[in-house]
Coordinates of N, CA and C in Angstrom, one line a residue:
X20 N 31.0 0.2 -5.8 CA 30.0 0.8 -5.0 C 29.2 -0.3 -4.4
X21 N 29.0 -0.2 -3.1 CA 28.3 -1.3 -2.3 C 27.1 -0.7 -1.6
X22 N 26.0 -1.4 -1.7 CA 24.8 -0.9 -0.9 C 24.0 -2.2 -0.5
X23 N 23.2 -2.0 0.5 CA 22.4 -3.1 1.0 C 21.3 -3.5 0.0
X24 N 20.9 -4.8 0.0 CA 19.9 -5.3 -0.9 C 18.5 -5.1 -0.3
X25 N 18.2 -3.9 0.1 CA 16.9 -3.6 0.6 C 16.3 -2.5 -0.3
X26 N 15.1 -2.8 -0.8 CA 14.5 -1.8 -1.7 C 13.1 -1.4 -1.1
X27 N 12.7 -0.2 -1.4 CA 11.5 0.3 -0.9 C 10.6 0.6 -2.0
X28 N 9.3 0.3 -1.9 CA 8.3 0.5 -2.9 C 7.9 2.0 -2.9
X29 N 8.1 2.6 -4.1 CA 7.7 4.0 -4.2 C 6.9 4.2 -5.5
X30 N 6.3 5.4 -5.6 CA 5.5 5.7 -6.8 C 6.1 6.8 -7.6
X31 N 6.3 6.6 -8.9 CA 6.9 7.6 -9.7 C 5.8 8.4 -10.4
X32 N 6.1 9.6 -10.8 CA 5.1 10.4 -11.5 C 5.0 10.0 -13.0
X33 N 6.0 9.5 -13.6 CA 6.0 9.1 -15.0 C 6.1 7.6 -15.1
X34 N 5.2 7.0 -15.9 CA 5.3 5.5 -16.0 C 6.4 5.1 -17.0
X35 N 7.1 4.1 -16.6 CA 8.2 3.5 -17.4 C 8.0 2.0 -17.6
X36 N 8.7 1.4 -18.5 CA 8.5 -0.1 -18.7 C 8.9 -0.9 -17.5
X37 N 8.1 -1.9 -17.2 CA 8.4 -2.8 -16.1 C 9.7 -3.6 -16.4
X38 N 10.5 -3.9 -15.4 CA 11.7 -4.6 -15.6 C 11.5 -6.0 -16.1
X39 N 10.3 -6.6 -15.8 CA 10.0 -8.0 -16.1 C 9.2 -8.1 -17.4
X40 N 8.1 -7.4 -17.5 CA 7.2 -7.6 -18.6 C 7.1 -6.4 -19.6
X41 N 7.7 -5.3 -19.3 CA 7.8 -4.2 -20.2 C 6.5 -3.4 -20.3
X42 N 5.5 -3.7 -19.4 CA 4.3 -2.9 -19.4 C 4.6 -1.6 -18.7
X43 N 3.9 -0.5 -19.0 CA 4.1 0.8 -18.3 C 3.6 0.7 -16.9
X44 N 4.5 1.2 -16.0 CA 4.1 1.1 -14.5 C 4.7 2.3 -13.8
X45 N 4.1 2.8 -12.7 CA 4.6 3.8 -11.9 C 5.2 3.3 -10.6
X46 N 5.2 2.0 -10.4 CA 5.7 1.4 -9.2 C 7.2 1.2 -9.3
X47 N 7.9 1.7 -8.4 CA 9.4 1.7 -8.4 C 9.9 1.0 -7.1
X48 N 10.9 0.1 -7.3 CA 11.6 -0.4 -6.1 C 13.0 0.4 -6.1
X49 N 13.2 1.1 -5.0 CA 14.5 1.9 -5.0 C 15.1 1.7 -3.6
X50 N 16.5 1.9 -3.6 CA 17.2 1.8 -2.4 C 16.9 3.1 -1.6
X51 N 17.3 3.2 -0.3 CA 16.9 4.3 0.5 C 17.3 5.6 0.0
X52 N 18.5 5.7 -0.6 CA 18.9 7.0 -1.2 C 18.9 7.0 -2.7
X53 N 18.2 6.1 -3.3 CA 17.9 6.0 -4.7 C 19.2 5.8 -5.5
X54 N 20.1 5.1 -5.0 CA 21.4 4.7 -5.7 C 21.0 3.8 -6.8
X55 N 20.1 2.8 -6.5 CA 19.7 1.8 -7.5 C 18.2 1.8 -7.5
X56 N 17.5 1.6 -8.6 CA 16.1 1.5 -8.7 C 15.7 0.6 -9.9
X57 N 14.5 0.1 -9.8 CA 13.9 -0.6 -11.0 C 12.4 -0.5 -11.0
X58 N 11.8 -0.3 -12.1 CA 10.4 -0.2 -12.3 C 9.8 -1.6 -12.4
X59 N 8.7 -1.9 -11.6 CA 8.1 -3.2 -11.7 C 6.6 -3.1 -11.5
X60 N 5.8 -3.9 -12.1 CA 4.4 -4.0 -11.9 C 4.1 -4.4 -10.5
X61 N 3.0 -3.9 -9.9 CA 2.6 -4.3 -8.6 C 2.3 -5.8 -8.5
X62 N 1.9 -6.5 -9.6 CA 1.6 -7.9 -9.6 C 2.9 -8.7 -9.4
X63 N 4.0 -8.2 -9.8 CA 5.3 -8.9 -9.7 C 5.8 -8.9 -8.2
X64 N 5.3 -7.9 -7.5 CA 5.7 -7.8 -6.1 C 5.1 -8.9 -5.2
X65 N 4.0 -9.5 -5.7 CA 3.4 -10.6 -5.0 C 4.1 -11.9 -5.2
X66 N 5.0 -11.9 -6.2 CA 5.7 -13.2 -6.5 C 6.9 -13.3 -5.5
X67 N 6.9 -14.4 -4.7 CA 7.9 -14.5 -3.7 C 9.3 -14.8 -4.3
X68 N 9.3 -15.3 -5.5 CA 10.6 -15.5 -6.2 C 11.2 -14.2 -6.7
X69 N 10.5 -13.2 -6.8 CA 11.0 -11.9 -7.3 C 11.4 -11.0 -6.1
X70 N 10.4 -10.8 -5.2 CA 10.7 -9.9 -4.0 C 9.9 -10.4 -2.8
X71 N 10.5 -10.1 -1.7 CA 9.8 -10.5 -0.4 C 9.7 -9.2 0.5
X72 N 8.6 -9.0 1.2 CA 8.5 -7.9 2.0 C 9.5 -7.9 3.2
X73 N 10.0 -6.7 3.5 CA 11.0 -6.6 4.6 C 10.2 -6.2 5.9
X74 N 10.2 -7.0 6.9 CA 9.5 -6.7 8.1 C 10.5 -6.2 9.2
X75 N 10.4 -5.0 9.6 CA 11.3 -4.4 10.6 C 10.8 -4.8 12.0
X76 N 11.6 -5.6 12.7 CA 11.2 -6.0 14.0 C 11.1 -4.9 15.0
X77 N 11.8 -3.8 14.8 CA 11.8 -2.6 15.7 C 10.6 -1.7 15.5
X78 N 9.9 -1.9 14.4 CA 8.8 -1.0 14.1 C 7.6 -1.3 15.1
X79 N 6.9 -0.3 15.5 CA 5.8 -0.5 16.4 C 4.7 -1.2 15.7
X80 N 4.0 -2.1 16.5 CA 2.9 -2.8 15.9 C 1.7 -1.9 15.7
X81 N 0.9 -2.2 14.7 CA -0.3 -1.4 14.5 C -1.3 -1.6 15.6
X82 N -1.9 -0.6 16.1 CA -2.9 -0.7 17.2 C -4.1 -1.5 16.7
X83 N -4.5 -2.4 17.5 CA -5.7 -3.2 17.1 C -7.0 -2.5 17.5
X84 N -8.0 -2.7 16.6 CA -9.3 -2.0 16.9 C -10.1 -2.9 17.8
X85 N -10.6 -2.3 18.8 CA -11.5 -3.1 19.7 C -12.9 -3.3 19.1
X86 N -13.6 -4.2 19.6 CA -15.0 -4.4 19.2 C -15.8 -3.2 19.5
X87 N -15.5 -2.6 20.6 CA -16.2 -1.3 21.0 C -16.1 -0.2 19.9
X88 N -14.8 -0.1 19.5 CA -14.6 1.0 18.4 C -15.3 0.6 17.1
X89 N -15.2 -0.7 16.7 CA -15.9 -1.1 15.5 C -17.4 -0.9 15.6
X90 N -18.0 -1.2 16.8 CA -19.4 -1.1 17.0 C -19.8 0.4 16.9
X91 N -19.0 1.3 17.4 CA -19.2 2.7 17.4 C -19.3 3.3 16.0
X92 N -18.3 2.8 15.2 CA -18.3 3.3 13.8 C -19.5 2.8 13.0
X93 N -19.8 1.5 13.2 CA -21.0 0.9 12.6 C -22.2 1.7 12.9
X94 N -22.4 2.0 14.2 CA -23.6 2.7 14.7 C -23.7 4.1 14.0
X95 N -22.5 4.8 14.0 CA -22.5 6.1 13.3 C -22.9 6.0 11.9
X96 N -22.4 5.0 11.2 CA -22.7 4.8 9.8 C -24.2 4.5 9.6
X97 N -24.8 3.7 10.4 CA -26.2 3.3 10.3 C -27.0 4.6 10.6
X98 N -26.6 5.4 11.5 CA -27.4 6.7 11.8 C -27.3 7.6 10.6
X99 N -26.2 7.7 10.0 CA -26.1 8.5 8.7 C -27.0 8.0 7.6
X100 N -27.0 6.7 7.5 CA -27.8 6.1 6.4 C -29.3 6.3 6.7
X101 N -29.7 6.3 8.0 CA -31.1 6.5 8.3 C -31.5 8.0 8.0
X102 N -30.6 8.9 8.4 CA -30.8 10.3 8.1 C -30.9 10.6 6.6
X103 N -30.1 9.9 5.8 CA -30.1 10.1 4.4 C -31.5 9.6 3.8
X104 N -31.9 8.4 4.3 CA -33.2 7.9 3.9 C -34.3 8.8 4.2
X105 N -34.3 9.3 5.5 CA -35.4 10.2 5.9 C -35.4 11.5 5.0
X106 N -34.2 12.0 4.7 CA -34.1 13.2 3.9 C -34.7 13.0 2.5
X107 N -34.4 11.8 1.9 CA -34.9 11.5 0.6 C -36.4 11.3 0.6
X108 N -37.0 10.7 1.7 CA -38.4 10.5 1.8 C -39.2 11.8 2.0
X109 N -38.6 12.8 2.6 CA -39.3 14.0 2.9 C -39.2 15.0 1.8

């Protein structure tokens, strides 16, 4: 049985022992059709000797937020905070 060495991070409903440290975890690395899988702690996924993230060059880039959008959200948040403060004072 042959499959590619690409695993996807998934979350399981039931915790099982981590492959490395045996602590209970719900994080699972699995192949696309779940032929092979292993439970691992999220902290082990940050170890470059254990796993490395797969970056798909064909995937669309995340849209960047403009300063205008950020300013708009901040202004809305400040308005809500002012309304809450006025409501508490009255």
